[in-house]
mmCIF file of C-alpha atoms in Angstrom:
data_model
loop_
_atom_site.group_PDB
_atom_site.id
_atom_site.type_symbol
_atom_site.label_atom_id
_atom_site.label_comp_id
_atom_site.label_asym_id
_atom_site.label_seq_id
_atom_site.Cartn_x
_atom_site.Cartn_y
_atom_site.Cartn_z
ATOM 1 C CA MET A 1 78.701 127.251 174.874
ATOM 2 C CA THR A 2 80.569 130.539 175.192
ATOM 3 C CA PRO A 3 84.097 130.472 176.706
ATOM 4 C CA SER A 4 85.440 133.589 178.346
ATOM 5 C CA HIS A 5 87.669 134.539 175.409
ATOM 6 C CA PRO A 6 85.557 135.674 172.416
ATOM 7 C CA ASP A 7 88.079 134.427 169.843
ATOM 8 C CA THR A 8 87.610 130.829 170.995
ATOM 9 C CA ARG A 9 83.832 130.922 171.121
ATOM 10 C CA THR A 10 82.217 127.765 169.698
ATOM 11 C CA TRP A 11 78.681 127.558 168.433
ATOM 12 C CA ALA A 12 76.690 124.668 169.841
ATOM 13 C CA VAL A 13 75.248 123.840 166.421
ATOM 14 C CA ASP A 14 78.608 123.583 164.695
ATOM 15 C CA SER A 15 79.386 120.490 162.708
ATOM 16 C CA PRO A 16 82.965 119.273 163.117
ATOM 17 C CA ASP A 17 83.185 119.015 159.330
ATOM 18 C CA VAL A 18 82.193 122.619 158.756
ATOM 19 C CA GLY A 19 84.302 124.350 161.378
ATOM 20 C CA THR A 20 83.401 126.955 163.952
ATOM 21 C CA GLY A 21 81.334 130.058 163.470
ATOM 22 C CA LEU A 22 78.735 130.564 160.765
ATOM 23 C CA ARG A 23 80.960 130.081 157.716
ATOM 24 C CA ALA A 24 81.729 126.745 156.139
ATOM 25 C CA ARG A 25 85.417 126.008 155.653
ATOM 26 C CA PRO A 26 86.531 124.662 152.258
ATOM 27 C CA CYS A 27 88.658 121.565 152.615
ATOM 28 C CA GLY A 28 91.440 122.867 150.390
ATOM 29 C CA ASP A 29 92.088 119.485 148.773
ATOM 30 C CA THR A 30 93.300 119.455 145.189
ATOM 31 C CA LEU A 31 91.340 116.523 143.735
ATOM 32 C CA ARG A 32 88.760 117.690 141.196
ATOM 33 C CA PRO A 33 86.357 115.934 138.787
ATOM 34 C CA ALA A 34 87.794 115.120 135.381
ATOM 35 C CA GLN A 35 86.713 117.472 132.623
ATOM 36 C CA PRO A 36 84.453 116.013 129.930
ATOM 37 C CA ALA A 37 85.471 115.690 126.314
ATOM 38 C CA PRO A 38 85.635 118.980 124.358
ATOM 39 C CA ALA A 39 82.589 120.045 122.347
ATOM 40 C CA ALA A 40 82.112 122.786 119.765
ATOM 41 C CA ALA A 41 78.881 123.961 121.421
ATOM 42 C CA PRO A 42 78.704 122.274 124.841
ATOM 43 C CA VAL A 43 75.318 121.701 126.430
ATOM 44 C CA ALA A 44 74.397 121.075 130.067
ATOM 45 C CA VAL A 45 71.122 119.779 131.466
ATOM 46 C CA THR A 46 69.928 119.961 135.068
ATOM 47 C CA LEU A 47 66.978 117.848 136.171
ATOM 48 C CA SER A 48 65.040 118.537 139.354
ATOM 49 C CA GLY A 49 63.345 116.289 141.853
ATOM 50 C CA GLY A 50 59.652 115.484 142.020
ATOM 51 C CA GLY A 51 59.225 111.705 142.113
ATOM 52 C CA PHE A 52 58.341 109.833 138.932
ATOM 53 C CA ARG A 53 56.686 113.032 137.690
ATOM 54 C CA ALA A 54 60.171 114.521 137.483
ATOM 55 C CA THR A 55 61.732 111.345 136.064
ATOM 56 C CA LEU A 56 59.317 111.150 133.158
ATOM 57 C CA ALA A 57 59.304 114.867 132.317
ATOM 58 C CA ALA A 58 63.114 114.786 132.421
ATOM 59 C CA LEU A 59 63.123 111.916 129.942
ATOM 60 C CA GLY A 60 61.081 114.168 127.665
ATOM 61 C CA VAL A 61 63.764 116.870 127.886
ATOM 62 C CA LEU A 62 66.465 114.327 127.064
ATOM 63 C CA ARG A 63 64.459 113.050 124.148
ATOM 64 C CA PHE A 64 64.182 116.577 122.762
ATOM 65 C CA LEU A 65 67.969 116.962 122.977
ATOM 66 C CA SER A 66 68.192 113.823 120.864
ATOM 67 C CA ASP A 67 65.502 115.004 118.457
ATOM 68 C CA ALA A 68 67.201 118.398 118.030
ATOM 69 C CA ARG A 69 70.612 116.722 117.568
ATOM 70 C CA MET A 70 71.967 118.413 120.686
ATOM 71 C CA MET A 71 72.648 115.151 122.526
ATOM 72 C CA PRO A 72 76.131 114.621 121.004
ATOM 73 C CA GLU A 73 77.111 118.016 122.484
ATOM 74 C CA LEU A 74 75.885 117.154 125.993
ATOM 75 C CA ARG A 75 78.809 117.468 128.406
ATOM 76 C CA TYR A 76 77.208 118.065 131.842
ATOM 77 C CA ALA A 77 74.182 116.322 133.361
ATOM 78 C CA SER A 78 73.312 117.338 136.930
ATOM 79 C CA SER A 79 70.296 116.111 138.875
ATOM 80 C CA VAL A 80 68.502 115.509 142.144
ATOM 81 C CA SER A 81 65.947 112.964 143.336
ATOM 82 C CA GLY A 82 63.479 111.892 140.609
ATOM 83 C CA GLY A 83 65.605 113.693 138.039
ATOM 84 C CA SER A 84 68.557 111.568 139.121
ATOM 85 C CA ILE A 85 66.711 108.433 137.998
ATOM 86 C CA ALA A 86 66.472 109.916 134.489
ATOM 87 C CA ASN A 87 70.092 111.047 134.673
ATOM 88 C CA GLY A 88 71.182 107.579 135.779
ATOM 89 C CA LEU A 89 69.215 105.947 132.974
ATOM 90 C CA LEU A 90 70.878 108.190 130.400
ATOM 91 C CA ALA A 91 74.309 107.524 131.898
ATOM 92 C CA THR A 92 73.732 103.756 131.969
ATOM 93 C CA HIS A 93 72.699 103.609 128.311
ATOM 94 C CA TRP A 94 75.011 106.327 126.977
ATOM 95 C CA PRO A 95 77.479 103.944 125.242
ATOM 96 C CA ALA A 96 74.656 102.132 123.435
ATOM 97 C CA LEU A 97 72.959 105.411 122.529
ATOM 98 C CA LYS A 98 76.242 106.749 121.160
ATOM 99 C CA GLN A 99 76.726 103.608 119.102
ATOM 100 C CA ARG A 100 73.274 104.176 117.562
ATOM 101 C CA GLY A 101 73.932 107.839 116.832
ATOM 102 C CA PHE A 102 71.756 109.267 119.656
ATOM 103 C CA THR A 103 68.645 108.877 117.506
ATOM 104 C CA THR A 104 65.172 109.308 118.982
ATOM 105 C CA THR A 105 64.452 105.688 118.096
ATOM 106 C CA ALA A 106 67.421 104.633 120.223
ATOM 107 C CA VAL A 107 66.302 106.838 123.124
ATOM 108 C CA ASP A 108 62.789 105.391 122.906
ATOM 109 C CA ASP A 109 63.960 101.787 122.621
ATOM 110 C CA LEU A 110 66.683 101.844 125.264
ATOM 111 C CA VAL A 111 65.477 104.390 127.809
ATOM 112 C CA ILE A 112 61.937 105.737 127.567
ATOM 113 C CA ASP A 113 59.839 102.703 126.617
ATOM 114 C CA PRO A 114 61.427 100.302 129.156
ATOM 115 C CA THR A 115 61.118 102.926 131.903
ATOM 116 C CA ILE A 116 57.460 103.610 131.139
ATOM 117 C CA GLY A 117 56.852 99.867 130.969
ATOM 118 C CA LYS A 118 58.289 99.423 134.460
ATOM 119 C CA ILE A 119 56.589 102.434 136.078
ATOM 120 C CA SER A 120 53.186 101.686 134.514
ATOM 121 C CA SER A 121 53.141 98.006 135.471
ATOM 122 C CA HIS A 122 54.811 97.943 138.901
ATOM 123 C CA SER A 123 54.828 100.051 142.062
ATOM 124 C CA LEU A 124 58.242 100.928 143.454
ATOM 125 C CA LYS A 125 56.556 101.940 146.704
ATOM 126 C CA LYS A 126 54.964 98.514 147.100
ATOM 127 C CA ALA A 127 58.225 96.812 146.159
ATOM 128 C CA LEU A 128 59.885 98.738 148.980
ATOM 129 C CA LEU A 129 57.131 97.841 151.438
ATOM 130 C CA ARG A 130 57.423 94.148 150.548
ATOM 131 C CA GLY A 131 61.141 94.315 151.267
ATOM 132 C CA LEU A 132 60.920 96.029 154.668
ATOM 133 C CA TRP A 133 61.835 92.757 156.373
ATOM 134 C CA ARG A 134 65.331 93.274 154.969
ATOM 135 C CA THR A 135 65.752 96.352 157.185
ATOM 136 C CA ALA A 136 65.494 94.386 160.431
ATOM 137 C CA GLY A 137 69.294 94.426 160.752
ATOM 138 C CA PRO A 138 71.827 97.118 159.869
ATOM 139 C CA SER A 139 70.308 97.689 156.426
ATOM 140 C CA THR A 140 67.977 100.713 156.096
ATOM 141 C CA ARG A 141 65.054 101.696 153.881
ATOM 142 C CA THR A 142 67.468 103.825 151.847
ATOM 143 C CA ASP A 143 69.730 100.817 151.319
ATOM 144 C CA LEU A 144 66.639 98.930 150.173
ATOM 145 C CA LEU A 145 65.774 101.795 147.798
ATOM 146 C CA ALA A 146 69.248 101.508 146.261
ATOM 147 C CA ARG A 147 68.793 97.762 145.707
ATOM 148 C CA ARG A 148 65.379 98.196 144.105
ATOM 149 C CA LEU A 149 66.614 101.014 141.842
ATOM 150 C CA ASP A 150 69.497 98.795 140.756
ATOM 151 C CA GLU A 151 67.109 95.936 139.943
ATOM 152 C CA TRP A 152 64.652 98.181 138.101
ATOM 153 C CA PHE A 153 66.896 100.533 136.192
ATOM 154 C CA PHE A 154 70.688 100.281 136.528
ATOM 155 C CA ASP A 155 71.675 96.596 136.426
ATOM 156 C CA GLY A 156 74.753 96.849 138.663
ATOM 157 C CA THR A 157 76.316 99.865 136.937
ATOM 158 C CA GLN A 158 79.082 101.426 139.010
ATOM 159 C CA LEU A 159 79.956 105.115 139.036
ATOM 160 C CA SER A 160 83.428 104.344 137.738
ATOM 161 C CA ASP A 161 81.823 102.566 134.727
ATOM 162 C CA LEU A 162 80.210 105.745 133.378
ATOM 163 C CA ASP A 163 81.299 107.209 130.062
ATOM 164 C CA PRO A 164 83.806 110.098 130.492
ATOM 165 C CA GLN A 165 82.330 111.996 127.521
ATOM 166 C CA VAL A 166 79.823 113.555 129.952
ATOM 167 C CA ARG A 167 80.365 114.796 133.485
ATOM 168 C CA TRP A 168 77.552 112.992 135.309
ATOM 169 C CA ILE A 169 76.608 114.777 138.571
ATOM 170 C CA LEU A 170 74.138 113.266 141.043
ATOM 171 C CA ASN A 171 73.457 115.568 143.975
ATOM 172 C CA ALA A 172 72.504 114.764 147.556
ATOM 173 C CA ALA A 173 72.369 116.960 150.675
ATOM 174 C CA ASN A 174 74.908 116.220 153.416
ATOM 175 C CA LEU A 175 73.206 116.710 156.771
ATOM 176 C CA THR A 176 76.565 116.589 158.550
ATOM 177 C CA THR A 177 78.030 119.565 156.713
ATOM 178 C CA GLY A 178 74.913 121.308 155.416
ATOM 179 C CA THR A 179 76.280 121.372 151.870
ATOM 180 C CA ARG A 180 75.723 119.782 148.477
ATOM 181 C CA PHE A 181 77.266 116.317 148.231
ATOM 182 C CA THR A 182 78.218 115.165 144.734
ATOM 183 C CA PHE A 183 78.494 111.690 143.230
ATOM 184 C CA GLU A 184 80.384 111.627 139.929
ATOM 185 C CA ARG A 185 82.154 109.116 137.725
ATOM 186 C CA ASP A 186 85.558 109.618 139.303
ATOM 187 C CA VAL A 187 84.973 111.462 142.616
ATOM 188 C CA PHE A 188 82.435 111.904 145.397
ATOM 189 C CA GLY A 189 82.232 114.210 148.410
ATOM 190 C CA ASP A 190 81.612 117.881 149.155
ATOM 191 C CA TYR A 191 83.686 121.026 149.412
ATOM 192 C CA THR A 192 84.025 120.952 153.223
ATOM 193 C CA ILE A 193 85.155 117.338 153.628
ATOM 194 C CA GLY A 194 86.883 117.173 150.244
ATOM 195 C CA LEU A 195 86.564 114.707 147.383
ATOM 196 C CA ALA A 196 87.504 111.040 147.387
ATOM 197 C CA PRO A 197 88.176 108.930 144.280
ATOM 198 C CA THR A 198 85.557 106.364 143.263
ATOM 199 C CA ALA A 199 88.229 104.005 141.907
ATOM 200 C CA GLY A 200 88.325 100.820 143.964
ATOM 201 C CA THR A 201 85.164 101.613 145.952
ATOM 202 C CA ASN A 202 82.720 99.567 143.807
ATOM 203 C CA LEU A 203 80.245 102.371 144.498
ATOM 204 C CA LYS A 204 77.081 101.697 142.507
ATOM 205 C CA LEU A 205 75.149 104.269 140.536
ATOM 206 C CA SER A 206 72.013 103.093 142.333
ATOM 207 C CA VAL A 207 73.478 104.142 145.694
ATOM 208 C CA ALA A 208 74.116 107.645 144.382
ATOM 209 C CA VAL A 209 70.563 107.872 143.012
ATOM 210 C CA ALA A 210 69.096 106.539 146.267
ATOM 211 C CA ALA A 211 70.982 109.141 148.300
ATOM 212 C CA SER A 212 69.835 111.827 145.877
ATOM 213 C CA ALA A 213 66.197 110.649 146.194
ATOM 214 C CA ALA A 214 66.023 109.810 149.928
ATOM 215 C CA VAL A 215 63.054 112.023 150.839
ATOM 216 C CA PRO A 216 63.263 113.082 154.519
ATOM 217 C CA GLY A 217 60.787 111.171 156.656
ATOM 218 C CA ALA A 218 60.194 108.388 154.160
ATOM 219 C CA PHE A 219 63.879 107.404 154.078
ATOM 220 C CA PRO A 220 66.637 107.712 156.678
ATOM 221 C CA PRO A 221 69.947 109.351 155.752
ATOM 222 C CA LEU A 222 72.353 107.197 153.782
ATOM 223 C CA LEU A 223 75.522 106.919 155.871
ATOM 224 C CA LEU A 224 78.922 106.642 154.185
ATOM 225 C CA ASP A 225 80.670 105.266 157.250
ATOM 226 C CA HIS A 226 83.268 103.196 155.397
ATOM 227 C CA GLU A 227 84.680 105.967 153.205
ATOM 228 C CA ALA A 228 87.581 108.323 153.978
ATOM 229 C CA PHE A 229 87.553 111.972 152.917
ATOM 230 C CA PRO A 230 90.531 114.352 153.125
ATOM 231 C CA CYS A 231 88.950 116.695 155.695
ATOM 232 C CA GLY A 232 86.174 114.493 157.027
ATOM 233 C CA THR A 233 85.847 114.043 160.769
ATOM 234 C CA GLY A 234 82.218 112.887 160.813
ATOM 235 C CA THR A 235 80.220 110.400 158.787
ATOM 236 C CA PRO A 236 78.413 111.952 155.796
ATOM 237 C CA ALA A 237 74.659 111.556 156.256
ATOM 238 C CA LEU A 238 72.970 112.004 152.880
ATOM 239 C CA LEU A 239 69.389 112.888 152.011
ATOM 240 C CA ASP A 240 67.376 114.094 149.028
ATOM 241 C CA GLY A 241 69.421 116.637 147.062
ATOM 242 C CA GLY A 242 66.278 118.703 146.597
ATOM 243 C CA THR A 243 66.430 119.792 150.217
ATOM 244 C CA TYR A 244 69.540 121.792 149.288
ATOM 245 C CA ASP A 245 68.996 122.696 145.614
ATOM 246 C CA ASN A 246 66.039 121.190 143.805
ATOM 247 C CA THR A 247 67.161 122.522 140.426
ATOM 248 C CA GLY A 248 70.493 120.686 140.565
ATOM 249 C CA SER A 249 72.101 123.744 138.966
ATOM 250 C CA GLU A 250 74.627 124.778 141.626
ATOM 251 C CA ALA A 251 77.199 122.293 140.344
ATOM 252 C CA ILE A 252 77.587 124.178 137.048
ATOM 253 C CA ASP A 253 76.678 127.785 137.863
ATOM 254 C CA SER A 254 80.191 129.255 138.189
ATOM 255 C CA GLU A 255 81.956 131.398 135.594
ATOM 256 C CA HIS A 256 83.925 128.336 134.532
ATOM 257 C CA TYR A 257 80.787 127.139 132.707
ATOM 258 C CA ARG A 258 79.815 130.497 131.196
ATOM 259 C CA ASP A 259 79.912 129.275 127.608
ATOM 260 C CA VAL A 260 77.936 126.085 128.244
ATOM 261 C CA PHE A 261 74.322 126.268 127.032
ATOM 262 C CA LEU A 262 72.160 125.379 130.028
ATOM 263 C CA VAL A 263 68.818 123.545 129.911
ATOM 264 C CA ILE A 264 67.047 123.475 133.293
ATOM 265 C CA LEU A 265 63.842 121.590 134.064
ATOM 266 C CA ASN A 266 62.162 122.147 137.425
ATOM 267 C CA SER A 267 59.500 119.498 137.972
ATOM 268 C CA GLY A 268 59.252 120.228 141.687
ATOM 269 C CA GLY A 269 55.967 120.443 143.532
ATOM 270 C CA LEU A 270 53.906 123.614 143.723
ATOM 271 C CA LEU A 271 53.062 125.483 146.919
ATOM 272 C CA ARG A 272 49.313 125.422 147.419
ATOM 273 C CA PRO A 273 47.990 128.716 148.804
ATOM 274 C CA GLY A 274 45.264 128.739 151.423
ATOM 275 C CA ALA A 275 44.758 126.967 154.721
ATOM 276 C CA TYR A 276 46.252 123.547 155.405
ATOM 277 C CA GLY A 277 44.218 120.924 157.224
ATOM 278 C CA GLY A 278 45.367 118.158 159.538
ATOM 279 C CA LEU A 279 47.030 118.195 162.933
ATOM 280 C CA PRO A 280 48.160 121.731 163.862
ATOM 281 C CA ILE A 281 51.854 120.968 164.548
ATOM 282 C CA VAL A 282 52.305 118.682 161.532
ATOM 283 C CA ARG A 283 50.272 121.065 159.357
ATOM 284 C CA ASP A 284 52.285 124.119 160.332
ATOM 285 C CA LEU A 285 55.625 122.355 159.941
ATOM 286 C CA ALA A 286 54.593 121.156 156.466
ATOM 287 C CA ARG A 287 53.520 124.677 155.534
ATOM 288 C CA ALA A 288 56.778 126.192 156.812
ATOM 289 C CA ASN A 289 58.788 123.599 154.894
ATOM 290 C CA SER A 290 56.860 124.446 151.712
ATOM 291 C CA LEU A 291 57.576 128.140 152.212
ATOM 292 C CA LEU A 292 61.296 127.508 152.685
ATOM 293 C CA TYR A 293 61.383 125.344 149.554
ATOM 294 C CA ARG A 294 59.509 127.973 147.572
ATOM 295 C CA GLN A 295 61.847 130.742 148.703
ATOM 296 C CA SER A 296 65.064 128.862 147.931
ATOM 297 C CA THR A 297 63.783 127.750 144.519
ATOM 298 C CA ALA A 298 62.521 131.242 143.687
ATOM 299 C CA LEU A 299 65.872 132.821 144.577
ATOM 300 C CA ARG A 300 67.827 130.370 142.404
ATOM 301 C CA THR A 301 65.346 130.829 139.569
ATOM 302 C CA ARG A 302 65.549 134.620 139.779
ATOM 303 C CA LEU A 303 69.354 134.551 139.712
ATOM 304 C CA THR A 304 69.413 132.190 136.739
ATOM 305 C CA VAL A 305 66.877 134.242 134.774
ATOM 306 C CA GLU A 306 68.861 137.436 135.440
ATOM 307 C CA ARG A 307 71.973 135.760 134.045
ATOM 308 C CA PHE A 308 70.049 134.562 131.000
ATOM 309 C CA GLN A 309 68.768 138.112 130.468
ATOM 310 C CA ARG A 310 72.341 139.437 130.535
ATOM 311 C CA GLY A 311 73.171 136.864 127.890
ATOM 312 C CA HIS A 312 70.420 138.288 125.657
ATOM 313 C CA THR A 313 72.125 141.682 125.618
ATOM 314 C CA VAL A 314 74.712 140.301 123.178
ATOM 315 C CA GLY A 315 74.264 138.440 119.928
ATOM 316 C CA PRO A 316 74.095 134.637 119.856
ATOM 317 C CA ASP A 317 77.610 134.375 118.423
ATOM 318 C CA GLU A 318 79.273 137.088 120.521
ATOM 319 C CA PRO A 319 81.345 136.386 123.667
ATOM 320 C CA LEU A 320 79.354 136.510 126.883
ATOM 321 C CA PRO A 321 80.201 139.153 129.490
ATOM 322 C CA PRO A 322 80.952 138.059 133.075
ATOM 323 C CA GLY A 323 77.859 136.965 134.954
ATOM 324 C CA ALA A 324 75.901 136.123 131.807
ATOM 325 C CA ARG A 325 74.663 132.727 130.610
ATOM 326 C CA ARG A 326 72.700 131.322 127.709
ATOM 327 C CA GLY A 327 70.015 128.741 128.229
ATOM 328 C CA VAL A 328 66.402 128.033 129.134
ATOM 329 C CA LEU A 329 64.595 127.255 132.372
ATOM 330 C CA MET A 330 61.197 125.567 132.384
ATOM 331 C CA ALA A 331 58.761 124.279 134.989
ATOM 332 C CA LEU A 332 55.856 121.958 134.341
ATOM 333 C CA ALA A 333 53.474 124.866 134.999
ATOM 334 C CA THR A 334 55.348 127.367 132.785
ATOM 335 C CA ASP A 335 53.038 129.498 130.647
ATOM 336 C CA PHE A 336 54.157 130.820 127.277
ATOM 337 C CA PRO A 337 52.480 133.799 125.567
ATOM 338 C CA ASP A 338 49.365 132.940 123.581
ATOM 339 C CA HIS A 339 50.919 134.704 120.605
ATOM 340 C CA GLY A 340 54.681 134.960 120.804
ATOM 341 C CA SER A 341 57.475 135.053 118.327
ATOM 342 C CA GLY A 342 57.017 133.576 114.893
ATOM 343 C CA GLN A 343 58.965 130.513 115.947
ATOM 344 C CA LEU A 344 56.793 129.927 119.032
ATOM 345 C CA ASP A 345 53.628 130.216 116.949
ATOM 346 C CA LYS A 346 55.109 127.809 114.429
ATOM 347 C CA TRP A 347 56.041 125.421 117.237
ATOM 348 C CA ARG A 348 52.502 125.486 118.607
ATOM 349 C CA ASP A 349 50.994 124.987 115.164
ATOM 350 C CA SER A 350 53.189 121.947 114.594
ATOM 351 C CA PHE A 351 52.985 120.439 118.089
ATOM 352 C CA PRO A 352 49.913 121.221 120.217
ATOM 353 C CA GLU A 353 50.443 121.844 123.906
ATOM 354 C CA HIS A 354 49.007 119.152 126.195
ATOM 355 C CA ARG A 355 49.463 120.063 129.848
ATOM 356 C CA THR A 356 46.688 118.063 131.527
ATOM 357 C CA TYR A 357 45.826 114.443 132.175
ATOM 358 C CA ASP A 358 42.337 113.355 133.173
ATOM 359 C CA GLY A 359 41.392 117.028 133.599
ATOM 360 C CA ARG A 360 44.284 117.841 135.965
ATOM 361 C CA ASP A 361 47.372 119.930 135.278
ATOM 362 C CA LEU A 362 50.467 117.724 134.993
ATOM 363 C CA SER A 363 52.336 119.932 137.457
ATOM 364 C CA LEU A 364 49.887 118.645 140.115
ATOM 365 C CA VAL A 365 50.683 114.961 139.628
ATOM 366 C CA PRO A 366 51.630 113.747 143.143
ATOM 367 C CA THR A 367 55.302 113.439 144.040
ATOM 368 C CA VAL A 368 55.390 109.655 144.345
ATOM 369 C CA PHE A 369 57.411 106.594 143.403
ATOM 370 C CA ASP A 370 54.260 104.602 142.765
ATOM 371 C CA ARG A 371 52.651 102.969 139.752
ATOM 372 C CA LEU A 372 51.385 105.489 137.183
ATOM 373 C CA PRO A 373 49.063 104.757 134.223
ATOM 374 C CA GLU A 374 50.884 104.501 130.906
ATOM 375 C CA PRO A 375 48.906 107.408 129.324
ATOM 376 C CA LEU A 376 49.984 109.640 132.227
ATOM 377 C CA CYS A 377 53.610 108.540 131.782
ATOM 378 C CA ARG A 378 53.412 109.367 128.069
ATOM 379 C CA ALA A 379 51.812 112.737 128.817
ATOM 380 C CA LEU A 380 54.649 113.695 131.194
ATOM 381 C CA VAL A 381 57.321 112.693 128.667
ATOM 382 C CA TYR A 382 55.564 114.743 125.997
ATOM 383 C CA ARG A 383 55.272 117.695 128.383
ATOM 384 C CA GLY A 384 59.027 117.749 129.031
ATOM 385 C CA TRP A 385 59.713 117.437 125.294
ATOM 386 C CA TRP A 386 57.214 120.173 124.367
ATOM 387 C CA LEU A 387 58.417 122.625 127.034
ATOM 388 C CA THR A 388 62.021 122.375 125.842
ATOM 389 C CA GLY A 389 61.037 123.109 122.261
ATOM 390 C CA ALA A 390 58.737 125.976 123.270
ATOM 391 C CA ALA A 391 61.467 127.546 125.425
ATOM 392 C CA LEU A 392 64.012 127.383 122.606
ATOM 393 C CA ALA A 393 61.491 128.764 120.121
ATOM 394 C CA THR A 394 60.841 131.706 122.453
ATOM 395 C CA TYR A 395 64.336 132.596 123.634
ATOM 396 C CA HIS A 396 66.837 130.891 121.303
ATOM 397 C CA PRO A 397 64.988 130.322 118.002
ATOM 398 C CA HIS A 398 68.252 129.890 116.099
ATOM 399 C CA ARG A 399 68.848 126.689 118.124
ATOM 400 C CA LEU A 400 65.493 125.180 117.199
ATOM 401 C CA PRO A 401 65.743 122.820 114.213
ATOM 402 C CA ASP A 402 63.253 122.829 111.387
ATOM 403 C CA VAL A 403 60.070 121.562 113.028
ATOM 404 C CA THR A 404 59.388 119.255 110.081
ATOM 405 C CA SER A 405 62.502 117.285 111.051
ATOM 406 C CA LEU A 406 61.304 116.633 114.609
ATOM 407 C CA ASN A 407 59.604 113.487 115.805
ATOM 408 C CA PRO A 408 57.418 114.099 118.904
ATOM 409 C CA PRO A 409 57.148 111.344 121.493
ATOM 410 C CA PRO A 410 53.966 109.324 121.138
ATOM 411 C CA ARG A 411 51.053 110.165 123.383
#
């Protein structure tokens, strides 16, 4: 609608939580997430979506951080969708891992082996289908997903239970405001409706992971219709965080985090070139959605790589200039030079690259929450572990420990 006075013009597509016009309005509230414990060399990890493919590869990244003795320095863990399952598993078991010194044996015993055991012997998709009768009333498929995730992985853990040593960030997309919605230990919300405290809400970690993983079409939006936000005038409607930022990196990309070493894994799906089959309307919409996803991911990747390149203009121990970062970004299909630096060659000699399973590249494993064979699960964990080591050997060799001290995950 367009009133006669141009200054009062209202766009028909405006959300009441965003404000009028084409610019989102920050809420202006003062509540902010608590800062994690100090660290001499803080590390952040961001874990993308991509179903169980992403979950398992992310567990490989986390295992490398343990193997390289970087886990005690982890202070930020941000994730979406399948990566949020791995993030939630790490958060759930963090106190026990800390008690055992963050060893690889502890990570295997408490996190990786039980997760592989569950994924390789049961189908989450079938468990959801068997429980569809529960959605006959007000409960939805996304509510059911939260219950199943709690039963499988999180055992009733609440957000407010999480260890404050790390800032745990689970990202969803808020359809009401069009922005990133965050679930953290102490707060949840987005920058247009403001943040609300988790204290007293009994909000479960599984609900945050379900919202982060609620793939459009398969799951309806998760509605937070019983929560009050400082500037909220509409109910947050939450879907898969990958629809907004599949790398999960936006939460920690400001200058405030300049000196935090950033490890990014993108296990998202690949755009397949060529003609799509199927019904014309569905086919074309799927193709357009893939193009939009590819563009947004490529833009974020390009910006991150440019900031990493600025960080390489100074020595590893020198202060970073504005706009620069240090870190690595890997995808499951990342190629490293056949003959690179001495450290990369040494890494390859010590730990062979295995990027296929049953003759197929691991980046092409379907984006599903279904049962996967144990050898495939092991291959994905190894792939995430190997990529992290190869990236450090190539770009930050001084951060790579002596390879003889490392213990690769079993294949």
